[in-house]
């Protein structure tokens, strides 16, 4: 593979992360406006996100076999434009049942895209021979920040939920089509050469990495879906200030991910995961203890700075605990487990909020963050002392975990 082709693929894949992050950021910060538009309570909002997650998780369960047969390049070329079409549908929903149906379709497109672009990122990472996954997810964070700020600006300008999301969706479709020209073919067995046939058995390490991904996504989803309502309802922030909770989180995520690849190469993935769990728990304590929206904003930013490396590292690890030809399959499995956390997190916090308040829900997430640290220790034991690496294949020096 020519060096220039790999470089173009890296840029286009990172831009795809940014594009999908932008759409997600706009959707996330306008959830309070959606609640007001259709007069939805906290549990109804939670189940709307749950419906979105059901769609995402359903596609992710199918993505493992689809990636094994077609490869991430083909899947991503079709799925990324569908994200824009999905958010367009959500923008015009005029009743709660219709909203739930369109949220499922939006989630299906999003879930398929997320797994495919992480599999494509793993392909680029293996082609380059050094960690780049945190950089890819930094692209996601940059896009989510821009989308969150765009949504906050729309809220400040009085622009409604429908035109805000419709504009974001309409702009994203042609951009996604253009980016698809530079993706790489997957290593032999996932879209290039002989296809993978029959049922694929994955090692136990893949499922352990998936459990850590589950918790990391649950944490990210908790901030994404509930930070705005927490700032507004629990701390009395106005709509425009409350909409800044998620962008503050993502700005910190972006900053951390920009240095995450260097930290991973120097200290190792498992050490970073352990530190991320402890730091995330401490940051949530600040959020829960805050008496003002500004201190809670700082807390959400610190959560982002602490948890930022967790999801990229789990996807990177997933691509290195199996032979390269099965990297996409392992990433699909880890992603399916991870998005179960994104699916369950919002609805569980919504139910807790209905029974008590959002502070209790945030405190519960702080406890779960510590499990990441424990999981990092178990992963070290599971993977052995030689580091996590592709089975029966050499690991490039820079990719040693």
Coordinates of C-alpha atoms in Angstrom, one line a residue, residues 3-399:
X3 CA 2.4 5.7 1.7
X4 CA 0.4 8.5 0.1
X5 CA -2.7 6.3 0.0
X6 CA -2.4 5.4 3.6
X7 CA -2.0 9.1 4.5
X8 CA -5.1 10.0 2.5
X9 CA -7.0 7.2 4.2
X10 CA -5.9 8.4 7.6
X11 CA -7.1 11.9 6.9
X12 CA -10.4 10.8 5.4
X13 CA -11.1 8.4 8.2
X14 CA -10.4 11.0 10.8
X15 CA -12.7 13.4 8.9
X16 CA -15.4 10.8 8.9
X17 CA -15.1 10.5 12.7
X18 CA -15.4 14.3 12.9
X19 CA -18.4 14.4 10.6
X20 CA -20.3 11.8 12.5
X21 CA -19.3 13.5 15.8
X22 CA -20.7 16.8 14.5
X23 CA -24.1 15.3 13.7
X24 CA -24.1 13.6 17.1
X25 CA -23.1 16.8 18.9
X26 CA -26.0 18.8 17.3
X27 CA -28.5 16.0 18.2
X28 CA -27.2 15.8 21.8
X29 CA -27.4 19.4 22.8
X30 CA -30.8 19.9 21.2
X31 CA -32.4 17.1 23.3
X32 CA -33.9 19.6 25.8
X33 CA -35.5 21.4 22.8
X34 CA -36.9 18.1 21.6
X35 CA -38.3 17.5 25.1
X36 CA -40.0 20.9 25.0
X37 CA -41.2 20.5 21.5
X38 CA -43.1 17.2 22.1
X39 CA -43.7 17.8 25.9
X40 CA -41.6 14.8 26.9
X41 CA -40.7 13.9 30.5
X42 CA -37.4 12.6 31.6
X43 CA -38.3 8.9 31.2
X44 CA -39.7 9.6 27.7
X45 CA -36.5 11.3 26.7
X46 CA -34.6 8.3 28.1
X47 CA -36.7 5.9 26.1
X48 CA -36.2 8.0 22.9
X49 CA -32.4 7.6 23.4
X50 CA -33.1 3.9 24.2
X51 CA -34.9 3.5 20.9
X52 CA -31.9 5.1 19.1
X53 CA -29.6 2.7 20.9
X54 CA -31.8 -0.3 20.0
X55 CA -31.4 0.6 16.4
X56 CA -27.6 1.0 16.8
X57 CA -27.2 -2.2 18.8
X58 CA -29.3 -4.2 16.3
X59 CA -27.1 -3.2 13.4
X60 CA -23.9 -3.8 15.5
X61 CA -25.0 -7.4 16.1
X62 CA -25.2 -7.8 12.3
X63 CA -22.0 -5.8 11.5
X64 CA -19.7 -8.6 12.6
X65 CA -20.7 -10.9 9.8
X66 CA -21.1 -8.0 7.3
X67 CA -17.6 -6.7 7.9
X68 CA -16.2 -10.3 7.6
X69 CA -17.7 -10.5 4.1
X70 CA -17.6 -7.0 2.7
X71 CA -14.9 -5.1 4.7
X72 CA -15.1 -1.8 6.4
X73 CA -14.5 0.3 3.3
X74 CA -17.6 -0.9 1.5
X75 CA -19.8 -0.7 4.6
X76 CA -18.6 2.7 5.6
X77 CA -19.1 4.2 2.2
X78 CA -22.8 3.2 2.4
X79 CA -23.4 3.8 6.1
X80 CA -21.8 7.3 6.7
X81 CA -24.2 9.1 4.3
X82 CA -27.1 7.3 5.9
X83 CA -26.3 9.0 9.3
X84 CA -27.3 12.4 7.7
X85 CA -30.4 10.9 6.2
X86 CA -31.3 9.4 9.6
X87 CA -31.0 12.7 11.5
X88 CA -33.1 14.4 8.8
X89 CA -35.9 11.9 9.6
X90 CA -35.7 12.6 13.3
X91 CA -35.9 16.4 12.6
X92 CA -39.3 16.1 11.1
X93 CA -40.9 13.8 13.6
X94 CA -44.2 15.4 14.8
X95 CA -45.4 12.8 17.4
X96 CA -43.7 10.6 20.0
X97 CA -44.4 7.3 18.2
X98 CA -43.0 8.7 14.9
X99 CA -40.0 10.0 16.8
X100 CA -39.3 6.6 18.3
X101 CA -39.5 4.9 14.9
X102 CA -37.2 7.5 13.3
X103 CA -34.8 7.3 16.2
X104 CA -34.5 3.6 15.6
X105 CA -33.6 4.2 11.9
X106 CA -31.1 7.0 12.9
X107 CA -29.5 4.7 15.5
X108 CA -29.2 1.9 12.9
X109 CA -27.3 4.1 10.5
X110 CA -25.2 5.5 13.3
X111 CA -24.3 2.1 14.8
X112 CA -23.3 0.6 11.5
X113 CA -21.1 3.7 10.7
X114 CA -19.5 3.7 14.1
X115 CA -18.3 0.1 13.9
X116 CA -17.2 0.4 10.3
X117 CA -15.2 3.6 10.9
X118 CA -13.4 2.1 13.9
X119 CA -12.6 -1.0 11.8
X120 CA -11.3 1.3 9.1
X121 CA -9.2 3.2 11.7
X122 CA -7.8 -0.2 12.8
X123 CA -6.9 -1.0 9.2
X124 CA -5.1 2.4 8.9
X125 CA -3.4 1.9 12.3
X126 CA -2.0 -1.5 11.3
X127 CA -0.9 -0.2 7.9
X128 CA 1.0 2.7 9.5
X129 CA 2.5 0.4 12.2
X130 CA 1.9 2.9 15.1
X131 CA -1.0 4.0 17.3
X132 CA -3.4 6.4 15.6
X133 CA -6.8 5.4 17.2
X134 CA -6.8 8.2 19.7
X135 CA -6.2 10.7 16.9
X136 CA -9.2 9.3 15.1
X137 CA -11.3 9.7 18.1
X138 CA -9.9 13.2 18.5
X139 CA -11.5 13.9 15.2
X140 CA -14.8 12.7 16.7
X141 CA -14.4 15.0 19.6
X142 CA -13.6 18.0 17.4
X143 CA -16.7 17.3 15.4
X144 CA -18.8 16.8 18.5
X145 CA -17.5 20.1 19.9
X146 CA -18.3 22.0 16.7
X147 CA -21.7 20.3 16.6
X148 CA -22.4 21.1 20.3
X149 CA -21.4 24.7 19.8
X150 CA -23.6 24.9 16.7
X151 CA -26.5 23.5 18.6
X152 CA -25.9 25.9 21.5
X153 CA -25.7 28.9 19.1
X154 CA -28.9 27.7 17.5
X155 CA -30.6 27.6 21.0
X156 CA -29.3 31.1 21.8
X157 CA -30.7 32.4 18.5
X158 CA -34.1 30.8 19.1
X159 CA -33.7 28.3 16.2
X160 CA -36.0 25.3 16.7
X161 CA -35.1 21.7 16.9
X162 CA -36.4 20.8 13.4
X163 CA -34.4 23.3 11.3
X164 CA -31.2 22.8 13.4
X165 CA -31.1 19.0 12.8
X166 CA -32.4 19.2 9.2
X167 CA -29.6 21.6 8.3
X168 CA -27.0 19.3 9.9
X169 CA -28.3 16.3 8.2
X170 CA -28.5 17.9 4.7
X171 CA -24.9 19.2 4.9
X172 CA -23.4 15.9 6.1
X173 CA -24.6 13.6 3.3
X174 CA -22.5 14.9 0.4
X175 CA -19.5 15.3 2.6
X176 CA -19.7 11.7 3.7
X177 CA -19.9 10.6 0.0
X178 CA -16.7 12.5 -0.8
X179 CA -14.8 11.1 2.1
X180 CA -15.5 7.5 1.1
X181 CA -13.2 7.7 -1.9
X182 CA -10.0 7.3 0.1
X183 CA -10.7 4.4 2.5
X184 CA -8.4 1.4 2.6
X185 CA -9.2 -2.2 1.8
X186 CA -9.1 -4.3 4.9
X187 CA -6.3 -6.8 5.5
X188 CA -6.7 -10.3 3.9
X189 CA -9.9 -11.9 5.0
X190 CA -12.1 -8.8 5.6
X191 CA -12.8 -7.3 2.2
X192 CA -9.6 -8.2 0.5
X193 CA -8.4 -11.6 -0.7
X194 CA -10.1 -14.7 0.6
X195 CA -13.3 -13.9 2.7
X196 CA -13.8 -15.3 6.2
X197 CA -16.1 -18.3 6.1
X198 CA -18.1 -20.0 8.8
X199 CA -18.5 -19.1 12.5
X200 CA -15.6 -17.1 13.9
X201 CA -14.4 -18.0 17.4
X202 CA -12.9 -15.0 19.2
X203 CA -10.6 -15.2 22.2
X204 CA -11.8 -14.4 25.7
X205 CA -9.7 -11.2 25.7
X206 CA -12.0 -9.7 23.1
X207 CA -15.0 -10.0 25.5
X208 CA -13.0 -8.6 28.4
X209 CA -12.1 -5.6 26.2
X210 CA -15.7 -5.4 25.3
X211 CA -16.8 -5.2 28.9
X212 CA -14.4 -2.2 29.4
X213 CA -15.8 -0.6 26.3
X214 CA -19.3 -1.1 27.7
X215 CA -18.5 0.9 30.8
X216 CA -16.6 3.6 28.9
X217 CA -19.5 4.1 26.5
X218 CA -22.0 4.2 29.4
X219 CA -20.0 7.0 30.9
X220 CA -19.8 9.0 27.7
X221 CA -23.5 8.4 27.0
X222 CA -24.4 9.6 30.5
X223 CA -22.7 12.9 29.9
X224 CA -24.0 13.3 26.4
X225 CA -27.6 12.6 27.2
X226 CA -28.0 14.0 30.7
X227 CA -25.5 16.8 31.2
X228 CA -27.8 19.4 29.7
X229 CA -30.8 18.4 31.8
X230 CA -28.6 18.1 34.9
X231 CA -27.3 21.6 34.6
X232 CA -30.8 23.0 33.8
X233 CA -33.0 21.1 36.2
X234 CA -30.6 20.3 39.1
X235 CA -28.6 23.5 39.1
X236 CA -30.9 26.0 37.5
X237 CA -28.8 26.9 34.4
X238 CA -30.5 28.6 31.5
X239 CA -30.9 26.7 28.2
X240 CA -27.9 28.2 26.5
X241 CA -25.6 27.6 29.5
X242 CA -27.0 24.1 30.0
X243 CA -26.2 23.3 26.3
X244 CA -22.5 23.9 27.1
X245 CA -22.1 20.8 29.3
X246 CA -21.5 18.4 26.5
X247 CA -19.2 20.7 24.5
X248 CA -17.1 21.3 27.6
X249 CA -16.9 17.5 28.0
X250 CA -15.9 17.0 24.4
X251 CA -13.3 19.9 24.4
X252 CA -11.5 18.1 27.2
X253 CA -11.9 14.8 25.4
X254 CA -10.4 16.3 22.3
X255 CA -7.4 17.7 24.2
X256 CA -6.7 14.4 25.9
X257 CA -7.0 12.4 22.7
X258 CA -4.6 14.6 20.8
X259 CA -1.9 13.3 23.2
X260 CA -3.4 9.9 23.8
X261 CA -1.5 8.0 21.0
X262 CA 1.9 9.2 22.3
X263 CA 0.9 8.3 25.9
X264 CA -0.3 4.9 24.7
X265 CA 3.0 4.2 22.9
X266 CA 5.0 5.3 26.0
X267 CA 3.0 3.9 29.0
X268 CA 0.9 1.1 27.5
X269 CA -2.9 0.8 27.0
X270 CA -3.7 -1.0 30.3
X271 CA -1.9 1.6 32.5
X272 CA -3.9 4.4 30.8
X273 CA -7.1 2.5 31.3
X274 CA -6.4 2.2 35.0
X275 CA -5.7 5.9 35.3
X276 CA -8.7 6.8 33.3
X277 CA -11.1 4.9 35.6
X278 CA -9.8 6.5 38.8
X279 CA -9.7 10.0 37.3
X280 CA -13.2 9.7 35.9
X281 CA -14.7 8.6 39.2
X282 CA -13.0 11.6 40.9
X283 CA -14.4 14.0 38.3
X284 CA -17.9 12.8 38.8
X285 CA -17.6 13.4 42.5
X286 CA -17.0 17.1 41.6
X287 CA -20.1 17.1 39.4
X288 CA -22.3 15.6 42.1
X289 CA -21.0 17.9 44.8
X290 CA -21.3 21.0 42.7
X291 CA -23.6 23.7 44.0
X292 CA -23.4 25.9 40.8
X293 CA -23.6 25.2 37.1
X294 CA -20.1 26.6 36.5
X295 CA -18.4 24.2 38.9
X296 CA -20.4 21.3 37.4
X297 CA -19.3 22.4 33.9
X298 CA -15.7 22.1 35.2
X299 CA -16.5 18.7 36.5
X300 CA -17.9 17.5 33.2
X301 CA -14.8 18.8 31.5
X302 CA -12.6 16.8 33.9
X303 CA -14.7 13.7 33.2
X304 CA -13.9 14.2 29.5
X305 CA -10.2 14.7 30.2
X306 CA -10.1 11.5 32.3
X307 CA -12.2 9.1 30.2
X308 CA -11.1 10.3 26.8
X309 CA -8.7 7.5 26.1
X310 CA -10.9 4.6 27.3
X311 CA -13.0 4.0 24.2
X312 CA -10.2 4.5 21.6
X313 CA -7.9 2.1 23.6
X314 CA -10.6 -0.6 23.7
X315 CA -11.1 -0.4 20.0
X316 CA -7.3 -0.4 19.4
X317 CA -6.9 -3.4 21.7
X318 CA -9.7 -5.2 19.9
X319 CA -7.8 -4.9 16.7
X320 CA -4.6 -6.5 18.2
X321 CA -5.8 -9.5 20.2
X322 CA -6.7 -11.4 17.0
X323 CA -5.0 -12.0 13.6
X324 CA -5.1 -8.9 11.4
X325 CA -7.7 -10.5 9.0
X326 CA -10.1 -10.7 11.9
X327 CA -9.5 -7.2 13.3
X328 CA -12.8 -5.9 11.9
X329 CA -14.8 -8.8 13.3
X330 CA -13.3 -8.3 16.8
X331 CA -13.9 -4.6 16.7
X332 CA -17.6 -5.2 15.7
X333 CA -17.9 -7.5 18.7
X334 CA -16.4 -5.0 21.1
X335 CA -18.4 -2.2 19.6
X336 CA -21.7 -4.2 20.1
X337 CA -20.8 -4.8 23.7
X338 CA -19.8 -1.2 24.2
X339 CA -22.9 0.3 22.7
X340 CA -25.0 -1.8 25.0
X341 CA -23.6 0.5 27.7
X342 CA -24.6 3.5 25.6
X343 CA -28.0 2.0 25.2
X344 CA -28.6 1.1 28.8
X345 CA -26.9 4.1 30.5
X346 CA -29.4 6.8 29.5
X347 CA -32.5 4.8 30.3
X348 CA -31.2 3.6 33.6
X349 CA -30.2 7.2 34.6
X350 CA -33.7 8.4 33.5
X351 CA -35.4 5.8 35.7
X352 CA -33.1 6.7 38.6
X353 CA -33.9 10.4 38.1
X354 CA -37.7 9.7 38.1
X355 CA -37.3 7.7 41.4
X356 CA -34.9 10.2 43.1
X357 CA -32.9 12.8 41.1
X358 CA -30.1 13.1 38.6
X359 CA -27.5 13.6 41.3
X360 CA -28.0 10.0 42.4
X361 CA -27.7 8.8 38.8
X362 CA -24.4 10.7 38.3
X363 CA -23.0 9.2 41.6
X364 CA -23.8 5.7 40.4
X365 CA -21.8 6.4 37.2
X366 CA -18.9 7.5 39.3
X367 CA -18.8 4.1 41.0
X368 CA -18.9 2.3 37.7
X369 CA -15.9 4.3 36.5
X370 CA -13.7 2.5 39.0
X371 CA -14.5 -0.8 37.3
X372 CA -12.4 0.3 34.4
X373 CA -9.4 0.4 36.6
X374 CA -10.2 -3.1 37.9
X375 CA -10.7 -4.3 34.4
X376 CA -7.3 -3.0 33.3
X377 CA -5.7 -5.3 35.9
X378 CA -7.8 -8.3 34.7
X379 CA -6.9 -7.5 31.1
X380 CA -3.2 -7.6 32.0
X381 CA -3.8 -11.0 33.6
X382 CA -5.9 -12.3 30.7
X383 CA -3.5 -11.1 28.0
X384 CA -0.4 -12.4 29.8
X385 CA 2.9 -10.6 30.4
X386 CA 4.0 -10.4 26.8
X387 CA 1.5 -7.7 25.9
X388 CA -1.6 -7.8 23.7
X389 CA -0.8 -8.5 20.1
X390 CA -2.2 -10.2 17.0
X391 CA -2.4 -14.0 17.4
X392 CA 0.4 -15.8 15.5
X393 CA 1.5 -12.5 13.9
X394 CA 4.3 -10.1 14.8
X395 CA 3.3 -6.8 16.4
X396 CA 4.9 -3.5 15.1
X397 CA 7.1 -2.1 17.9
X398 CA 5.0 1.1 18.1
X399 CA 1.8 -0.9 18.4

